[in-house]
Amino acid sequence: MQTYQIALLGGDGIGPEVVAPAVQALETAARRRGEFQFEFLPYSAGAAEYLRSGTPLPDATLEGCAAADATLLGAMGLPSVRWPSGTEMAPQIDLREQLDLFSGVRPIYLYNAAHSPLKRYGEGEIDFVLFRENTEGMFASRKIPADLSASEVRDTLLVTRFATERICREAFLLARKRRKHVTLVDKANVLPTMAFFRSVFQTVAEEFPDVQTDKVYVDAAALFLVKNPHRFDVLVMENLFGDILSDLAAGLVGGMGMAPSADIGGKHAVFQPSHGSAPDIAGKGIANPIATILSAAMMLDWLGGEAQTAAAGDIRAAVRHVMADPANATPDIGGSKSTGEISALVLRALEELPT
Ligand code: ATP
């Protein structure tokens, strides 16, 4: 039987609380399909690790992630633990850069009308995937410390043909498996880098004549995401725009606790919820585990193979079954259930699915 080695990085705050049920979901889904299994290899990373060892991403952790078949990550960083420069530690961003995880893939799916602040949408009526370029864009100069006594400080927005082509191509490849529509989000009316991004997008679009496209400025995209989210299938954009709009998009379907994500490169991939370490609720047993459980399903899809894809579908079906009852909810989505109660319901639904 095939055994996948998965690097497990619980991290800080609610990270370990939401990773534990995702591991159980992966084990249960694999056991039911009977054709593969997992070996989980825990590694330490994050703000707590920095306090222990002086580095938030030890070499052993990075090497473990590089050697594993995939990585499952909880959350990293704590507002109270900062570099001497004042910025928060973000080893998950370092991982993206070190492992060249160029695609930030953020699926947005509404599981229950009760979760959305937009009351006119039902289950599945908000359903799109946002692709965020992960390696450059407005994050390109993030490691250059700001001189806070200077009279001006600049950030560089870097757009290369290479990185833009590859993220756009990934967006088109996924659109081909969905509703065959890609929206480019940019600011080509103002920024030269974005005019360049648009021209590269156009070149890639010509490789996919079967996929329809449109182009929306980022400010209008924020408006349309709220007014007409059902019009979107796949969206692709620069790093900072993706950072901001993916949080807005998560808000449409219940918030960060409902938004899975994957950072995918040519060889490696890291799966984690879109949310951070949520120190305000850490240790209270009320973190929503659904985003991490759905990230685990994305891992199964990425690992590939018929049984793995079926197992990913099983996890989503179990989540859909549980979320159909709006009372099955942690406080962030309007309920009063605990992390443990929601996780147990999803695991039971998974066990009870027909194979
Ligand atoms: P980061 O910058 O590291 O992504 P953040 O500052 O955006 O983090 P989060 O940690 O994502 O902040 O939390 C934002 C808000 O969402 C907090 O109020 C937090 O409690 C809530 N939140 C985040 N994740 C969850 C979750 N899984 N369940 C319930 N609430 C959550």
PDB file of N, CA, C and O and ligand atoms in Angstrom, residues 14 18 76 88 92 247 256-257 274-281 286-289 332, ligand 1:
ATOM      1  N   ILE A  14      -4.098  28.753  17.468  1.00  0.00           N
ATOM      2  CA  ILE A  14      -5.067  27.672  17.219  1.00  0.00           C
ATOM      3  C   ILE A  14      -4.537  26.637  16.220  1.00  0.00           C
ATOM      4  O   ILE A  14      -5.226  25.647  15.946  1.00  0.00           O
ATOM      5  N   VAL A  18      -6.519  22.988  15.175  1.00  0.00           N
ATOM      6  CA  VAL A  18      -7.248  22.704  13.928  1.00  0.00           C
ATOM      7  C   VAL A  18      -6.546  21.646  13.068  1.00  0.00           C
ATOM      8  O   VAL A  18      -7.192  20.982  12.250  1.00  0.00           O
ATOM      9  N   MET A  76       0.967  30.212  11.837  1.00  0.00           N
ATOM     10  CA  MET A  76       2.258  30.668  12.366  1.00  0.00           C
ATOM     11  C   MET A  76       2.197  32.139  12.720  1.00  0.00           C
ATOM     12  O   MET A  76       1.539  32.928  12.048  1.00  0.00           O
ATOM     13  N   GLU A  88       6.213  40.997  12.265  1.00  0.00           N
ATOM     14  CA  GLU A  88       5.876  39.680  12.824  1.00  0.00           C
ATOM     15  C   GLU A  88       6.627  38.593  12.073  1.00  0.00           C
ATOM     16  O   GLU A  88       6.937  38.755  10.893  1.00  0.00           O
ATOM     17  N   GLN A  92       5.681  30.831   7.391  1.00  0.00           N
ATOM     18  CA  GLN A  92       4.918  30.231   6.293  1.00  0.00           C
ATOM     19  C   GLN A  92       5.240  30.937   4.971  1.00  0.00           C
ATOM     20  O   GLN A  92       5.236  30.313   3.905  1.00  0.00           O
ATOM     21  N   ASP A 247      -9.138  37.426   1.843  1.00  0.00           N
ATOM     22  CA  ASP A 247      -9.829  37.608   3.130  1.00  0.00           C
ATOM     23  C   ASP A 247     -11.249  38.120   2.903  1.00  0.00           C
ATOM     24  O   ASP A 247     -12.196  37.673   3.550  1.00  0.00           O
ATOM     25  N   MET A 256     -12.736  33.357   8.057  1.00  0.00           N
ATOM     26  CA  MET A 256     -11.465  32.643   7.886  1.00  0.00           C
ATOM     27  C   MET A 256     -11.571  31.167   8.256  1.00  0.00           C
ATOM     28  O   MET A 256     -10.853  30.331   7.714  1.00  0.00           O
ATOM     29  N   GLY A 257     -12.465  30.855   9.155  1.00  0.00           N
ATOM     30  CA  GLY A 257     -12.603  29.460   9.586  1.00  0.00           C
ATOM     31  C   GLY A 257     -13.215  28.554   8.529  1.00  0.00           C
ATOM     32  O   GLY A 257     -13.253  27.336   8.690  1.00  0.00           O
ATOM     33  N   SER A 274      -6.669  29.443   5.524  1.00  0.00           N
ATOM     34  CA  SER A 274      -6.290  30.814   5.153  1.00  0.00           C
ATOM     35  C   SER A 274      -6.038  31.679   6.392  1.00  0.00           C
ATOM     36  O   SER A 274      -5.409  32.715   6.294  1.00  0.00           O
ATOM     37  N   HIS A 275      -6.555  31.237   7.538  1.00  0.00           N
ATOM     38  CA  HIS A 275      -6.454  32.104   8.715  1.00  0.00           C
ATOM     39  C   HIS A 275      -5.093  32.039   9.384  1.00  0.00           C
ATOM     40  O   HIS A 275      -4.274  31.162   9.111  1.00  0.00           O
ATOM     41  N   GLY A 276      -4.896  32.978  10.303  1.00  0.00           N
ATOM     42  CA  GLY A 276      -3.687  33.009  11.101  1.00  0.00           C
ATOM     43  C   GLY A 276      -3.881  32.267  12.415  1.00  0.00           C
ATOM     44  O   GLY A 276      -4.783  31.426  12.538  1.00  0.00           O
ATOM     45  N   SER A 277      -3.051  32.607  13.401  1.00  0.00           N
ATOM     46  CA  SER A 277      -3.008  31.833  14.634  1.00  0.00           C
ATOM     47  C   SER A 277      -4.134  32.210  15.610  1.00  0.00           C
ATOM     48  O   SER A 277      -4.291  31.573  16.645  1.00  0.00           O
ATOM     49  N   ALA A 278      -4.903  33.252  15.288  1.00  0.00           N
ATOM     50  CA  ALA A 278      -6.072  33.674  16.085  1.00  0.00           C
ATOM     51  C   ALA A 278      -5.813  33.623  17.591  1.00  0.00           C
ATOM     52  O   ALA A 278      -6.520  32.914  18.322  1.00  0.00           O
ATOM     53  N   PRO A 279      -4.816  34.361  18.089  1.00  0.00           N
ATOM     54  CA  PRO A 279      -4.488  34.266  19.526  1.00  0.00           C
ATOM     55  C   PRO A 279      -5.659  34.636  20.430  1.00  0.00           C
ATOM     56  O   PRO A 279      -5.729  34.167  21.570  1.00  0.00           O
ATOM     57  N   ASP A 280      -6.615  35.433  19.898  1.00  0.00           N
ATOM     58  CA  ASP A 280      -7.767  35.827  20.736  1.00  0.00           C
ATOM     59  C   ASP A 280      -8.631  34.635  21.152  1.00  0.00           C
ATOM     60  O   ASP A 280      -9.329  34.694  22.170  1.00  0.00           O
ATOM     61  N   ILE A 281      -8.609  33.553  20.375  1.00  0.00           N
ATOM     62  CA  ILE A 281      -9.451  32.399  20.741  1.00  0.00           C
ATOM     63  C   ILE A 281      -8.626  31.138  21.026  1.00  0.00           C
ATOM     64  O   ILE A 281      -9.198  30.085  21.312  1.00  0.00           O
ATOM     65  N   ILE A 286     -12.732  26.683  20.653  1.00  0.00           N
ATOM     66  CA  ILE A 286     -13.843  27.132  19.798  1.00  0.00           C
ATOM     67  C   ILE A 286     -13.388  27.460  18.371  1.00  0.00           C
ATOM     68  O   ILE A 286     -14.158  27.982  17.571  1.00  0.00           O
ATOM     69  N   ALA A 287     -12.136  27.156  18.046  1.00  0.00           N
ATOM     70  CA  ALA A 287     -11.659  27.431  16.673  1.00  0.00           C
ATOM     71  C   ALA A 287     -12.422  26.561  15.685  1.00  0.00           C
ATOM     72  O   ALA A 287     -12.686  25.382  15.950  1.00  0.00           O
ATOM     73  N   ASN A 288     -12.766  27.140  14.567  1.00  0.00           N
ATOM     74  CA  ASN A 288     -13.469  26.397  13.517  1.00  0.00           C
ATOM     75  C   ASN A 288     -12.449  25.514  12.770  1.00  0.00           C
ATOM     76  O   ASN A 288     -11.517  26.037  12.160  1.00  0.00           O
ATOM     77  N   PRO A 289     -12.635  24.197  12.791  1.00  0.00           N
ATOM     78  CA  PRO A 289     -11.653  23.318  12.140  1.00  0.00           C
ATOM     79  C   PRO A 289     -11.902  23.115  10.645  1.00  0.00           C
ATOM     80  O   PRO A 289     -11.113  22.449   9.963  1.00  0.00           O
ATOM     81  N   ASP A 332     -17.775  31.461  15.347  1.00  0.00           N
ATOM     82  CA  ASP A 332     -17.421  32.372  14.238  1.00  0.00           C
ATOM     83  C   ASP A 332     -18.447  32.328  13.116  1.00  0.00           C
ATOM     84  O   ASP A 332     -18.573  33.289  12.351  1.00  0.00           O
TER      85      ASP A 332
HETATM   86  P1  ATP B   1      -2.535  36.467   9.793  1.00  0.00           P
HETATM   87  O1  ATP B   1      -2.115  37.863   9.496  1.00  0.00           O
HETATM   88  O2  ATP B   1      -1.499  35.634  10.486  1.00  0.00           O
HETATM   89  O3  ATP B   1      -3.205  35.756   8.644  1.00  0.00           O
HETATM   90  P2  ATP B   1      -4.774  37.691  11.018  1.00  0.00           P
HETATM   91  O4  ATP B   1      -4.233  38.834  11.763  1.00  0.00           O
HETATM   92  O5  ATP B   1      -5.428  37.904   9.684  1.00  0.00           O
HETATM   93  O6  ATP B   1      -3.663  36.567  10.892  1.00  0.00           O
HETATM   94  P3  ATP B   1      -6.351  35.629  12.132  1.00  0.00           P
HETATM   95  O7  ATP B   1      -5.489  34.906  13.075  1.00  0.00           O
HETATM   96  O8  ATP B   1      -6.617  34.965  10.840  1.00  0.00           O
HETATM   97  O9  ATP B   1      -5.793  37.057  11.974  1.00  0.00           O
HETATM   98  O10 ATP B   1      -7.724  35.987  12.838  1.00  0.00           O
HETATM   99  C1  ATP B   1      -8.585  37.009  12.395  1.00  0.00           C
HETATM  100  C2  ATP B   1      -9.909  36.868  13.128  1.00  0.00           C
HETATM  101  O11 ATP B   1     -10.586  35.705  12.689  1.00  0.00           O
HETATM  102  C3  ATP B   1      -9.736  36.723  14.626  1.00  0.00           C
HETATM  103  O12 ATP B   1     -10.772  37.393  15.298  1.00  0.00           O
HETATM  104  C4  ATP B   1      -9.860  35.245  14.854  1.00  0.00           C
HETATM  105  O13 ATP B   1     -10.353  34.894  16.113  1.00  0.00           O
HETATM  106  C5  ATP B   1     -10.815  34.799  13.746  1.00  0.00           C
HETATM  107  N1  ATP B   1     -10.472  33.456  13.292  1.00  0.00           N
HETATM  108  C6  ATP B   1      -9.430  33.112  12.516  1.00  0.00           C
HETATM  109  N2  ATP B   1      -9.420  31.796  12.302  1.00  0.00           N
HETATM  110  C7  ATP B   1     -10.474  31.280  12.961  1.00  0.00           C
HETATM  111  C8  ATP B   1     -11.002  29.956  13.127  1.00  0.00           C
HETATM  112  N3  ATP B   1     -10.432  28.868  12.575  1.00  0.00           N
HETATM  113  N4  ATP B   1     -12.102  29.809  13.876  1.00  0.00           N
HETATM  114  C9  ATP B   1     -12.721  30.861  14.431  1.00  0.00           C
HETATM  115  N5  ATP B   1     -12.278  32.129  14.312  1.00  0.00           N
HETATM  116  C10 ATP B   1     -11.168  32.346  13.589  1.00  0.00           C
END
